[in-house]
XYZ file of C-alpha atoms in Angstrom:
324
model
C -3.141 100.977 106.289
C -1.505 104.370 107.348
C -0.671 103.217 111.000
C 0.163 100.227 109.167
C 2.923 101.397 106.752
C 3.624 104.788 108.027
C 6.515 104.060 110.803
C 8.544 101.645 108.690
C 8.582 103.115 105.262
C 9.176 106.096 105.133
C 7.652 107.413 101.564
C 4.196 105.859 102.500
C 2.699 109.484 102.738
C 3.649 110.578 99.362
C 2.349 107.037 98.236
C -0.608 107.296 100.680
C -2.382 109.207 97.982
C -3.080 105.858 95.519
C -5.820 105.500 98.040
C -8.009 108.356 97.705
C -6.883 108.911 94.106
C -7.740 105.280 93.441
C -11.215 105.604 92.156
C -12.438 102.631 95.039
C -14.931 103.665 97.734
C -15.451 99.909 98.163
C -14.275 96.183 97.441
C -14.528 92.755 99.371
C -11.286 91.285 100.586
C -11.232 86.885 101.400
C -10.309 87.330 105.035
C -11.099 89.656 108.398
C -8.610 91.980 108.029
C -6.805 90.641 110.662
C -5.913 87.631 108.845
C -3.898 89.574 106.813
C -1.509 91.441 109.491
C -0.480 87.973 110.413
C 2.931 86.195 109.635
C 1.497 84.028 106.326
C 3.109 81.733 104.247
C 2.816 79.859 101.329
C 0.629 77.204 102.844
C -1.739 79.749 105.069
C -2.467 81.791 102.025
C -3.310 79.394 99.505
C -5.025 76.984 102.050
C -7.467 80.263 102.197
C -7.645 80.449 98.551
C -8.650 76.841 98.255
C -11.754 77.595 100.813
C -12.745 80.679 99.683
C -12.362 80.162 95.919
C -14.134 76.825 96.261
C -16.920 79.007 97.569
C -17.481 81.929 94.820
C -17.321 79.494 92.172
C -19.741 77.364 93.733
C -22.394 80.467 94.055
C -21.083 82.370 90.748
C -21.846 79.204 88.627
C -25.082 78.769 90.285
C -26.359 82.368 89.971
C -25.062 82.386 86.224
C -26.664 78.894 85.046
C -30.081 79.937 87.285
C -29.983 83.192 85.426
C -29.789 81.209 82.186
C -31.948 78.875 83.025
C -29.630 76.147 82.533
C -29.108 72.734 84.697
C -25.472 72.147 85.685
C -25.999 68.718 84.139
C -26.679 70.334 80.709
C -23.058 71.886 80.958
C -20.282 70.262 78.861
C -17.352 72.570 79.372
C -16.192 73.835 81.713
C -13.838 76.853 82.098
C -12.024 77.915 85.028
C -10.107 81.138 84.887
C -7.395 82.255 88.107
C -4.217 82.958 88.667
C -4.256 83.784 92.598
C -4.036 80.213 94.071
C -2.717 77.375 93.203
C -5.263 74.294 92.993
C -4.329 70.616 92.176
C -7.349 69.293 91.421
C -8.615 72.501 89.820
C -11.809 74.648 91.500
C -13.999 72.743 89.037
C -13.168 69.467 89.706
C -13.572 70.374 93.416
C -16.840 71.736 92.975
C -18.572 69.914 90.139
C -20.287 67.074 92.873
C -21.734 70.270 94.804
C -23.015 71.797 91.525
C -23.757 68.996 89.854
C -22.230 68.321 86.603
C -21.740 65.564 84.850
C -18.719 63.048 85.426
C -17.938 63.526 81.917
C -17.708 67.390 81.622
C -14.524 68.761 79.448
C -12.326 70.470 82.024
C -10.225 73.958 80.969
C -8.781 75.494 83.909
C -6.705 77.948 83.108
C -3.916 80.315 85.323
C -1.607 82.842 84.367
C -3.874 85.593 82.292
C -4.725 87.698 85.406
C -6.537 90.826 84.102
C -6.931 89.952 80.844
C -8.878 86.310 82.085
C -11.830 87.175 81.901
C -12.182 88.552 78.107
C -9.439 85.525 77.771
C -12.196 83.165 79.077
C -14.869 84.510 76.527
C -12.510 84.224 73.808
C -11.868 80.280 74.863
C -15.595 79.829 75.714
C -16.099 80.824 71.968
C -13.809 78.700 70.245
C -15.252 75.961 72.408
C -18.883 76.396 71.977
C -18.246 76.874 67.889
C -16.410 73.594 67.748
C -19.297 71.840 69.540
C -22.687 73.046 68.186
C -25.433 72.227 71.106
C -22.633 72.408 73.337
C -22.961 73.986 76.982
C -20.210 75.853 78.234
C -19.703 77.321 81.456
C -17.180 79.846 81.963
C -16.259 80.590 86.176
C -13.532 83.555 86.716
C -12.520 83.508 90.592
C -9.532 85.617 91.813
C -8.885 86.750 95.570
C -5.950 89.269 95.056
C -5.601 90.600 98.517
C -4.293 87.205 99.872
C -1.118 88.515 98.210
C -0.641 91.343 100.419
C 2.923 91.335 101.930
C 2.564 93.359 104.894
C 6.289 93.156 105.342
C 6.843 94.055 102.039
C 7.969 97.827 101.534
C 7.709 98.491 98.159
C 5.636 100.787 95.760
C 4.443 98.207 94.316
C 2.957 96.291 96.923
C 1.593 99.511 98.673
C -0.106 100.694 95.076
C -1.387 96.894 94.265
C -2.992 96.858 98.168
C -4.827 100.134 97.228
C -6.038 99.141 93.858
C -7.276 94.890 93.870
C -9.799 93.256 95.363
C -11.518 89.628 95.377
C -14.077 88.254 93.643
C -16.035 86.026 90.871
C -18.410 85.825 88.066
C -19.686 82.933 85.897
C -20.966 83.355 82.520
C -22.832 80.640 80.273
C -22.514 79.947 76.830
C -24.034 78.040 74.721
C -25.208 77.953 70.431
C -28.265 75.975 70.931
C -30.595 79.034 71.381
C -31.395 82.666 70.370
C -29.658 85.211 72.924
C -30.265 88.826 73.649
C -26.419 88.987 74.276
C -24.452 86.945 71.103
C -20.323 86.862 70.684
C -19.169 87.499 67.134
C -16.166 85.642 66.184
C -13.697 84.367 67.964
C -11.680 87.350 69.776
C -8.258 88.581 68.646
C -5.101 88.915 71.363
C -2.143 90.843 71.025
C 1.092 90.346 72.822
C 4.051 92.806 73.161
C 7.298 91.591 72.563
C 10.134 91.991 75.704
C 7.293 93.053 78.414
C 7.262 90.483 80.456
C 8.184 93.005 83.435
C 5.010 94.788 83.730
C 3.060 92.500 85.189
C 2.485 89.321 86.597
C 3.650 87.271 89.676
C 7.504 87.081 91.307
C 7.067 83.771 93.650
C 9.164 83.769 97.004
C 8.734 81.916 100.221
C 5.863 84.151 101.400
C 4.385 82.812 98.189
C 2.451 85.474 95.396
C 3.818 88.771 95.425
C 2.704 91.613 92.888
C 4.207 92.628 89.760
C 3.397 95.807 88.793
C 5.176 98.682 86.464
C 4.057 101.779 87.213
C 4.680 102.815 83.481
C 1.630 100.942 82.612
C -0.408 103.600 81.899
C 2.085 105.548 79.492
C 2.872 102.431 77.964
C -1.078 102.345 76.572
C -0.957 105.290 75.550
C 1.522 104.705 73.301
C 0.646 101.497 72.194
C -3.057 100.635 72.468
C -4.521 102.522 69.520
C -2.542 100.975 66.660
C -3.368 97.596 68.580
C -6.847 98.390 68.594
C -7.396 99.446 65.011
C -5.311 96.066 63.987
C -7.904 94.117 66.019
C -10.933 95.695 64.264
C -9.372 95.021 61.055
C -9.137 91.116 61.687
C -12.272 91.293 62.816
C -14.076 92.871 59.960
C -15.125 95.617 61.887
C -14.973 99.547 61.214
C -14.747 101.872 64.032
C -17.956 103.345 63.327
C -19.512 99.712 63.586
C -18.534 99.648 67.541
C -21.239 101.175 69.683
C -19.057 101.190 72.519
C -15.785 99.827 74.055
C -15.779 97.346 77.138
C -13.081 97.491 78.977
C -11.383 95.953 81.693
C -11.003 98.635 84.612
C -7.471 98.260 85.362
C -7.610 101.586 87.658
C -8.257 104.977 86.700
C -5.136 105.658 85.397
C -5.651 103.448 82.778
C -9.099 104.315 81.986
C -8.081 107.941 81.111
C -5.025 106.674 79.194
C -7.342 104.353 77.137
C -9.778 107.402 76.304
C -6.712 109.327 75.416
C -4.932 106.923 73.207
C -8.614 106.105 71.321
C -9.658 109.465 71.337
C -12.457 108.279 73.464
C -14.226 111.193 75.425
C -13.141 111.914 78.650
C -15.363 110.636 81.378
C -17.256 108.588 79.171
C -16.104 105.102 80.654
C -18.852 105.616 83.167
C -19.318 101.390 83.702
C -15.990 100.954 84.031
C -15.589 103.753 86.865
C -18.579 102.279 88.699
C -17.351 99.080 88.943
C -13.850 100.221 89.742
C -15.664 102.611 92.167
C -17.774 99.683 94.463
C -15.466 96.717 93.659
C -11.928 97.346 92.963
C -9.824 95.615 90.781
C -10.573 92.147 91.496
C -8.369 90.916 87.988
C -9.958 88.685 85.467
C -13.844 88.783 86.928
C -13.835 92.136 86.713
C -15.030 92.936 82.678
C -17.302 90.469 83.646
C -18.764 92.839 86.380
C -18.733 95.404 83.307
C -20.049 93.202 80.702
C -23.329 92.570 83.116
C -23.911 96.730 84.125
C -23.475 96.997 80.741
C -26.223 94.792 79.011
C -28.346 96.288 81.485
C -28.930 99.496 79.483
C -27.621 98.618 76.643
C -28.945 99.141 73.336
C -28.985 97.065 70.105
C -25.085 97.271 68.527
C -21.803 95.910 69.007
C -20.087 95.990 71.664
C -16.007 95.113 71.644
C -14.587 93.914 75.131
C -11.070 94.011 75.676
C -8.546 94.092 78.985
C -4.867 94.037 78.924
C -2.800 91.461 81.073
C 0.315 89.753 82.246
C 2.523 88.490 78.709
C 1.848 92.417 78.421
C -1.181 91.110 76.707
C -4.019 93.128 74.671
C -7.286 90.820 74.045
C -10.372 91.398 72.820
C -13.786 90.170 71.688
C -17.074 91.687 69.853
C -20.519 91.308 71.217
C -23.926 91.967 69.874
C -26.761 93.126 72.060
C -30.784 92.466 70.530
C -33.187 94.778 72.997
């Protein structure tokens, strides 16, 4: 990246410190790397997305539904969350043959939450599964950032979004027919900030995706998350002393300490998030997912409130209840 950037743009040294200050000692990219030092436009990069993303949902959704112990022809919804491709018939209808489902499965695919997809999807899953008792519902989150990378692009932003996201996927099932060890309460809350469309989110030129990014993001939460968070605890009937922990989406480390600054969290003490930030990156809406799963792993019995902020500038969240 240094030989990269260093001769034509002139500031990269005083940026070049996003990279070691970035919290990531690993992530997976789509491509060989390459790929990406290539001219690419529209077409190349979302003709990758289409192969690759047709891929991870294929062996997230398996690996979720084998996990639960759930047959892909027992799943009635289906939601797809991404917003780095652009795919006309969606991922699901591409890959429901290879998994599958049924000809009649409900279809959601859904684009344009980018971080905040992933608690988004939960939410939707939710409202879905509640609305059809007995009902199945698959929930896929696939996003390969790094096929965004504009290696002609000198800006701040591009060279701070290259040393932050990463690719990847995760499926989760949900369903009301049986007991779980890991239960959603409610329906989720979401919060969006009026005249912040700016922060982040997608700018489309003929190159195709590139970044949107405001490096104010993290003085912006903490400024504005904690009244938002005691607001969404209140519609939810929930105390602060009834959360055992926050969930959050680890938008880079930056954020992390400006969340457990604004909520008067401990410092340090959004150890999941750091790990998963730490050997994955930022790979957008799959990544609370990641979090979620670390998490039940030692979890004990409580509730749990996920939340991630995204493009709109959105706030969402959701409470979970863990039984071990």
């Amino acid at each position: 990246m240094r030989d990269h950037f260093q001769e034509r743009f002139p500031e990269f040294d005083r940026l070049a410190s996003v990279f070691q200050n970035a919290g990531i000692e690993s992530r997976a990219i789509a491509m060989p790397l390459d790929w990406y030092l290539q001219p690419l436009g529209l077409k190349e990069r979302n003709s990758a997305y289409l192969e690759v993303a047709n891929r991870l949902f294929i062996e997230s959704a398996q690996n979720a539904l084998n996990e639960a112990k759930i047959s892909a022809a027992d799943v009635d919804i289906v939601i797809t969350i991404s917003s780095s491709g652009i795919a006309t018939p969606t991922l699901e209808a591409r890959a429901f043959v290879e998994l599958g489902l049924r000809p009649d499965i409900l279809r959601v695919p859904v684009f344009g939450l980018g971080c905040a997809g992933g608690v988004s999807g939960l939410v939707l899953g939710a409202h879905l599964a509640q609305a059809n008792p007995g009902s199945v519902v698959l929930i896929v989150a696939v996003e390969l950032c790094s096929l965004w990378f504009h290696q002609d692009t000198l800006t701040k932003a591009n060279i701070i979004a290259s040393a932050l996201f990463a690719d990847g996927a995760a499926a989760v099932v949900l369903t009301k027919a049986r007991a779980n060890d890991c239960n959603i309460v409610g329906f989720g809350v979401q919060h969006t900030w009026p005249s912040t469309l700016g922060i982040m989110g997608w700018d489309v030129n003929d190159e195709g995706l590139e970044v949107v990014f405001d490096r104010d993001i993290p003085p912006f939460v903490r400024r504005q998350i904690a009244p938002v968070m005691a607001e969404f605890l209140n519609r939810l009937g929930l105390t602060p002393d009834a959360i055992k922990r926050f969930a959050f989406h680890p938008g880079g480390t930056k954020v992390l300490e400006a969340l457990e600054a604004a909520l008067k969290i401990k410092t340090g003490s959004l150890d999941i998030e750091r790990s998963v930030l730490k050997n994955h990156g930022n790979m957008s809406a799959p990544t609370v997912l990641f979090v979620l799963k670390q998490l039940l792993k030692n979890a004990t019995t409580g509730t749990y409130l996920m939340s991630a902020l995204g493009p709109g500038f959105t706030a969402v969240a959701i409470p979970v209840t863990v039984r071990n």
